[in-house]
Amino acid sequence: IAGITQAPTSQILAAGRRMTLRCTQDMRHNAMYWYRQDLGLGLRLIHYSNTAGTTGKGEVPDGYSVSRANTDDFPLTLASAVPSQTSVYFCASSVQADQPQHFGDGTRLSIL
Amino acid sequence: GIQVEQSPPDLILQEGANSTLRCNFSDSVNNLQWFHQNPWGQLINLFYIPSGTKQNGRLSATTVATERYSLLYISSSQTTDSGVYFCAVRTQGGSEKLVFGKGTKLTVNP
């Protein structure tokens, strides 16, 4: 079934550790996005990529990095995790940047 | 930046009732989406509706872009409709992000 696959589904991580959240889509969408969802703050954009080979900063990029080596994959890396990065992370994609976005099932990340 | 306000924040219904959820936004938009976040946390696309009216089964949505609001109608509600409904917009000529409202939490009781 076509769609967006995120991995892992959930993770508990010690502070200071490095972590990469994976996101793969098979819809050949050009644009991809990472959001975090926090109680009381809603969903906020971390980073985005309008096309393979390009990335941009969203609303809350500090402490996160992304890469877009090909169309399908858009990994999100926490270089040195901190407790404030405890959140639910959603990956999304769209055909083009101004088209509707489709979301993966999310990764629940807890930093202790 | 653009402000997105949803109302009501909470709604409790009996199965079979109808409801209207509202989304107001403070600037012109070129993308408006309605999502349902189910109790398992999944974000389900309901409508892409920057303007006009669409219907999908018991759900329909109307966006009046000139007046900067959108409405989501749920008819003959079912317990499976429970969850949080989000409106999200993207401004014309703005950044790539979708700006989400805080959501309407819907509880449908049997």
Coordinates of N, CA and C in Angstrom, one line a residue, chain A residues 3-88:
Chain A
G3 N 2.3 4.9 0.6 CA 2.2 5.8 1.7 C 3.5 6.2 2.3
I4 N 3.4 6.6 3.6 CA 4.6 7.1 4.3 C 4.9 6.1 5.5
T5 N 6.1 5.7 5.6 CA 6.5 4.7 6.6 C 7.5 5.4 7.5
Q6 N 7.2 5.5 8.8 CA 8.1 6.0 9.8 C 8.6 4.9 10.7
A7 N 9.9 5.0 11.1 CA 10.5 4.1 12.0 C 11.5 4.8 12.9
P8 N 11.6 4.4 14.2 CA 10.7 3.4 14.8 C 9.4 3.9 15.2
T9 N 8.5 3.1 15.7 CA 7.2 3.5 16.1 C 7.3 4.3 17.4
S10 N 8.1 3.8 18.3 CA 8.4 4.5 19.5 C 9.8 4.2 20.0
Q11 N 10.4 5.1 20.8 CA 11.7 4.9 21.3 C 11.9 5.6 22.6
I12 N 12.6 5.0 23.5 CA 13.1 5.6 24.7 C 14.6 5.8 24.6
L13 N 15.1 7.0 24.9 CA 16.5 7.3 24.6 C 17.1 8.0 25.8
A14 N 18.3 7.7 26.1 CA 19.0 8.5 27.1 C 19.5 9.8 26.6
A15 N 19.4 10.8 27.4 CA 19.9 12.2 27.0 C 21.4 12.1 26.6
G16 N 21.7 12.9 25.6 CA 23.1 12.9 25.1 C 23.3 11.9 23.9
R17 N 22.4 11.0 23.7 CA 22.6 10.0 22.7 C 22.1 10.6 21.3
R18 N 22.7 10.0 20.3 CA 22.3 10.4 18.9 C 21.2 9.4 18.4
M19 N 20.3 10.0 17.7 CA 19.1 9.2 17.2 C 18.7 9.7 15.8
T20 N 18.4 8.8 15.0 CA 17.9 9.1 13.6 C 16.5 8.5 13.5
L21 N 15.5 9.3 13.2 CA 14.2 8.9 12.9 C 14.1 8.7 11.3
R22 N 13.5 7.6 10.9 CA 13.5 7.3 9.5 C 12.1 7.6 8.9
C23 N 12.1 8.1 7.7 CA 10.9 8.4 7.0 C 11.1 8.0 5.5
T24 N 10.2 7.2 5.0 CA 10.3 6.8 3.6 C 8.9 6.9 3.0
Q25 N 8.8 7.4 1.8 CA 7.5 7.5 1.1 C 7.7 6.9 -0.3
D26 N 6.6 6.2 -0.8 CA 6.7 5.6 -2.1 C 5.7 6.2 -3.1
M27 N 5.4 7.4 -2.8 CA 4.4 8.1 -3.7 C 5.1 9.0 -4.7
R28 N 6.4 9.0 -4.7 CA 7.2 9.9 -5.6 C 6.9 11.4 -5.4
H29 N 6.5 11.7 -4.1 CA 6.3 13.1 -3.8 C 7.6 13.9 -3.7
N30 N 7.5 15.1 -4.2 CA 8.7 15.9 -4.2 C 9.0 16.6 -2.9
A31 N 8.0 17.0 -2.2 CA 8.2 17.7 -0.9 C 8.0 16.8 0.3
M32 N 8.8 17.0 1.3 CA 8.7 16.2 2.5 C 9.0 17.1 3.7
Y33 N 8.4 16.7 4.9 CA 8.4 17.6 6.1 C 8.5 16.8 7.3
W34 N 9.1 17.4 8.4 CA 9.1 16.8 9.7 C 8.4 17.8 10.7
Y35 N 7.4 17.3 11.4 CA 6.7 18.1 12.4 C 6.9 17.4 13.8
R36 N 6.8 18.2 14.8 CA 6.7 17.6 16.2 C 5.4 18.1 16.8
Q37 N 4.7 17.2 17.5 CA 3.4 17.5 18.2 C 3.6 17.4 19.7
D38 N 3.3 18.5 20.3 CA 3.4 18.6 21.8 C 2.1 19.2 22.3
L39 N 1.7 18.6 23.5 CA 0.5 19.1 24.1 C 0.5 20.6 24.3
G40 N -0.6 21.2 24.0 CA -0.7 22.6 24.1 C -0.1 23.5 23.1
L41 N 0.8 22.9 22.3 CA 1.5 23.6 21.3 C 1.2 23.2 19.9
G42 N 0.4 22.1 19.7 CA 0.0 21.6 18.4 C 1.2 21.1 17.6
L43 N 1.1 21.0 16.3 CA 2.1 20.6 15.4 C 2.9 21.7 14.9
R44 N 4.3 21.6 15.0 CA 5.2 22.6 14.5 C 6.2 22.0 13.6
L45 N 6.5 22.8 12.5 CA 7.4 22.3 11.5 C 8.9 22.4 12.0
I46 N 9.6 21.3 11.8 CA 11.0 21.3 12.2 C 11.9 21.6 11.0
H47 N 11.8 20.8 10.0 CA 12.6 21.0 8.7 C 11.7 20.5 7.6
Y48 N 12.0 21.0 6.4 CA 11.3 20.6 5.2 C 12.3 20.4 4.0
S49 N 11.8 19.8 3.0 CA 12.6 19.6 1.7 C 11.6 19.7 0.6
N50 N 11.8 20.7 -0.3 CA 10.9 20.9 -1.4 C 11.2 19.9 -2.6
T51 N 12.5 19.4 -2.6 CA 12.9 18.5 -3.7 C 14.2 17.8 -3.2
A52 N 14.4 16.6 -3.8 CA 15.7 15.9 -3.4 C 16.9 16.8 -3.6
G53 N 17.8 16.8 -2.6 CA 19.0 17.6 -2.7 C 18.9 18.9 -2.0
T54 N 17.6 19.3 -1.6 CA 17.5 20.6 -0.9 C 16.7 20.4 0.4
T55 N 17.1 21.3 1.4 CA 16.4 21.2 2.7 C 16.2 22.7 3.2
G56 N 15.3 22.9 4.1 CA 15.1 24.2 4.7 C 14.7 24.1 6.1
K57 N 14.9 25.2 6.9 CA 14.5 25.2 8.3 C 13.1 25.6 8.5
G58 N 12.4 24.9 9.4 CA 11.1 25.3 9.8 C 11.0 26.2 11.0
E59 N 10.0 26.0 11.8 CA 9.7 26.8 12.9 C 10.6 26.5 14.1
V60 N 11.0 25.2 14.3 CA 11.7 24.8 15.5 C 12.9 23.9 15.1
P61 N 13.9 24.4 14.3 CA 14.9 23.5 13.8 C 16.1 23.2 14.7
D62 N 16.2 23.9 15.8 CA 17.4 23.8 16.6 C 17.5 22.4 17.3
G63 N 18.7 21.8 17.2 CA 18.9 20.5 17.7 C 18.6 19.3 16.8
Y64 N 18.1 19.7 15.6 CA 17.7 18.7 14.6 C 18.5 18.9 13.3
S65 N 18.7 17.9 12.5 CA 19.3 18.0 11.2 C 18.6 17.0 10.3
V66 N 18.5 17.3 9.0 CA 17.9 16.4 8.0 C 18.8 16.3 6.8
S67 N 18.5 15.4 5.9 CA 19.2 15.2 4.6 C 18.1 14.7 3.7
R68 N 18.4 14.9 2.4 CA 17.4 14.4 1.4 C 18.3 14.0 0.2
A69 N 18.8 12.8 0.3 CA 19.7 12.3 -0.7 C 19.0 11.8 -1.9
N70 N 17.7 11.4 -1.7 CA 16.9 10.9 -2.8 C 15.4 11.3 -2.6
T71 N 14.6 11.0 -3.5 CA 13.2 11.4 -3.4 C 12.4 10.7 -2.3
D72 N 12.8 9.5 -2.0 CA 11.9 8.7 -1.1 C 12.2 8.9 0.4
D73 N 13.5 9.2 0.7 CA 13.9 9.2 2.1 C 14.2 10.5 2.7
F74 N 13.8 10.8 4.0 CA 14.0 12.1 4.6 C 14.2 11.8 6.1
P75 N 15.4 11.4 6.5 CA 15.7 11.1 7.9 C 15.9 12.3 8.7
L76 N 15.5 12.3 10.0 CA 15.7 13.4 10.9 C 16.6 12.9 12.0
T77 N 17.7 13.6 12.3 CA 18.7 13.3 13.2 C 18.7 14.2 14.4
L78 N 18.7 13.6 15.6 CA 19.0 14.4 16.8 C 20.4 14.1 17.2
A79 N 21.3 15.1 17.1 CA 22.7 14.8 17.3 C 23.1 14.4 18.7
S80 N 22.4 15.1 19.7 CA 22.6 14.9 21.1 C 21.3 15.2 21.8
A81 N 20.5 14.1 22.0 CA 19.1 14.3 22.5 C 19.1 15.0 23.8
V82 N 18.0 15.8 24.0 CA 17.8 16.5 25.3 C 16.3 16.2 25.7
P83 N 16.0 16.2 27.0 CA 14.6 15.9 27.4 C 13.5 16.8 26.7
S84 N 13.8 18.0 26.4 CA 12.8 18.9 25.7 C 12.5 18.4 24.3
Q85 N 13.2 17.4 23.8 CA 12.9 16.8 22.5 C 12.0 15.6 22.6
T86 N 11.5 15.4 23.8 CA 10.5 14.3 24.0 C 9.2 14.8 23.3
S87 N 8.7 14.1 22.4 CA 7.6 14.5 21.6 C 7.1 13.4 20.7
V88 N 6.0 13.6 19.9 CA 5.6 12.8 18.9 C 6.0 13.4 17.5

